[in-house]
Coordinates of C-alpha atoms in Angstrom, one line a residue:
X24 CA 125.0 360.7 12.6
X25 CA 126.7 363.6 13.4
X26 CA 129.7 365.2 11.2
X27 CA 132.3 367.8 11.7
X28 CA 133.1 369.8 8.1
X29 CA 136.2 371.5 7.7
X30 CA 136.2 375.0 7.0
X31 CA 139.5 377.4 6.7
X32 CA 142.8 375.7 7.1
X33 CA 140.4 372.5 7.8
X34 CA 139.0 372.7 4.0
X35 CA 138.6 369.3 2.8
X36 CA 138.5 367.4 6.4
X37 CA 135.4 365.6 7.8
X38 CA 135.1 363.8 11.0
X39 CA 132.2 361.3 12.1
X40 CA 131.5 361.7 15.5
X41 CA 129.4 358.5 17.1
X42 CA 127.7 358.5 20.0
X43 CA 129.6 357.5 23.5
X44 CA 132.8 357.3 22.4
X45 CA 134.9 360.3 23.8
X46 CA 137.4 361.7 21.2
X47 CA 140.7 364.0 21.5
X48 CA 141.2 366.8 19.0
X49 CA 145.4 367.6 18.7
X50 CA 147.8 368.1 16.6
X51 CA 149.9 364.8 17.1
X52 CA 148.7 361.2 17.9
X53 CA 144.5 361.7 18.1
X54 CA 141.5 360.5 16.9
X55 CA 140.6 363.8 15.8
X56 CA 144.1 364.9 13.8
X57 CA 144.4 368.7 12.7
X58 CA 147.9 368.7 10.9
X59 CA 149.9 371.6 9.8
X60 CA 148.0 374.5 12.4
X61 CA 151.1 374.8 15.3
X62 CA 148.0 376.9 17.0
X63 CA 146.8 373.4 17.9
X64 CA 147.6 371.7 21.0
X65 CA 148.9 368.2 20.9
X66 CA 145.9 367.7 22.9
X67 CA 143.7 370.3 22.3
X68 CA 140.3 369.5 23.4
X69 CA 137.9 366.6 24.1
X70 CA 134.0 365.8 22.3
X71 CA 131.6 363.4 23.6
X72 CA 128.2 362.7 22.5
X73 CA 125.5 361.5 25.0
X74 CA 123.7 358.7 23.3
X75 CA 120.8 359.9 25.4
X76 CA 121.0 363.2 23.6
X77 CA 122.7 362.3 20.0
X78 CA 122.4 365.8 18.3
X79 CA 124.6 367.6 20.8
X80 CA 128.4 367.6 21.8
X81 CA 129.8 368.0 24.7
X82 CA 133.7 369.7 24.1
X83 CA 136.0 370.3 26.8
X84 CA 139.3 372.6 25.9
X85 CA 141.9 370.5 27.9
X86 CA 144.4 373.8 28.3
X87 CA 145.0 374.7 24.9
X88 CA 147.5 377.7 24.7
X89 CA 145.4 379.6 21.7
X90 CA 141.9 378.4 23.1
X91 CA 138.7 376.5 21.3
X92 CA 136.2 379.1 19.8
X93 CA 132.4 378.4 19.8
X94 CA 130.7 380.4 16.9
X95 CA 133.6 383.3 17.9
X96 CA 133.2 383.1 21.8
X97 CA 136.1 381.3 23.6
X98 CA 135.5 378.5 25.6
X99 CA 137.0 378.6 29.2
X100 CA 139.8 376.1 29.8
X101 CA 138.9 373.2 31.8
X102 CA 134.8 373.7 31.5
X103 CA 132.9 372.2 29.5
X104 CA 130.8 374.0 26.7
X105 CA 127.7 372.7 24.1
X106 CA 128.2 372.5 20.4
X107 CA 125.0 372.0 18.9
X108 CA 123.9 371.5 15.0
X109 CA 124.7 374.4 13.0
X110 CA 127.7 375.7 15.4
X111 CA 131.0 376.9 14.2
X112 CA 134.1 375.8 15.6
X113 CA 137.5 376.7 15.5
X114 CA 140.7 375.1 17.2
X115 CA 143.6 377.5 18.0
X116 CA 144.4 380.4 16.3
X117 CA 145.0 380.2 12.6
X118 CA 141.3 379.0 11.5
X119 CA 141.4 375.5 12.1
X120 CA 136.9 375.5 11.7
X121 CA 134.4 373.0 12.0
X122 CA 130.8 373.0 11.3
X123 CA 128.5 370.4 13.1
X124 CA 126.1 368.8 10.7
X125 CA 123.9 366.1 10.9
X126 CA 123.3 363.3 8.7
X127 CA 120.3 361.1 8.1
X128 CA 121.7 357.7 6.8
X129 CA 119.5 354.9 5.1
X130 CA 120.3 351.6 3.7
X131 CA 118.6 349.6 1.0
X132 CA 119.1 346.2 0.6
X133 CA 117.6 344.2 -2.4
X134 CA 117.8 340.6 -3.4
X135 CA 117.7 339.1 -0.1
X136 CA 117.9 335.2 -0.5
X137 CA 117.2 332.8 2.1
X138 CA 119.8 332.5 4.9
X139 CA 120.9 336.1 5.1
X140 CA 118.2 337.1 7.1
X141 CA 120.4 337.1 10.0
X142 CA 123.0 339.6 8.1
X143 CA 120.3 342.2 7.0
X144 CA 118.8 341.9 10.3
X145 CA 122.7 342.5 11.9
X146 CA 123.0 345.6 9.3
X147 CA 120.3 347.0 10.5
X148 CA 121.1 347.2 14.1
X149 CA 124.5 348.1 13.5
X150 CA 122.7 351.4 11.3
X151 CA 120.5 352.4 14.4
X152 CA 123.1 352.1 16.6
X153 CA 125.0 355.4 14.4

């Protein structure tokens, strides 16, 4: 599982990003919602995570006015551009960060009684899906 961490003006904000599903970072009406940063488009940029390749993310800057920063170095508008574990990145121009992080996830479940085989074995498929 992959997680964005807030740093900055983001402090305290921490996105899940899950494989194959595309998500919009903005200012207004997003998945990905950075509030009170008017350096942020209302669209600013858009992630997407291969599933073939889950510890990567692709990011697109959709024409942002005060431009997506990868560990410092702007991204071009319109191309797309790798964030990778460890990467810094910053939305507009007031230090809106984010650090991508990966997190291992594991379940335990105890005092399974017969007839919820079926619902561990769900649980467990829903986990690897993440």
């Amino acid at each position: 599982m992959l997680l964005f961490v807030g740093f900055g003006r983001a402090l305290g904000t921490i996105w899940l990003i899950r494989p194959g599903i595309e998500l919009i970072v903005g200012r207004k009406g997003v998945p990905l919602l950075i509030e009170r940063d008017n350096s942020v488009s209302r669209k600013h940029a858009t992630l997407y995570v291969d599933p073939k390749d889950p510890i990567k993310i692709s990011m697109t800057d959709d024409g942002s006015k005060f431009g997506v920063y990868i560990n410092g170095r702007r991204c071009a508008a319109g191309a797309q551009s790798t964030i990778c574990i460890g990467d810094k990145v910053t939305f507009g121009g007031q230090g809106s960060t984010f650090e991508l992080r990966e997190c291992r996830v594991s379940f335990c479940i105890a005092n399974v009684h017969s007839g919820m085989e079926t619902h561990v074995s769900s649980v467990h498929t829903d986990a690897e899906l993440l």
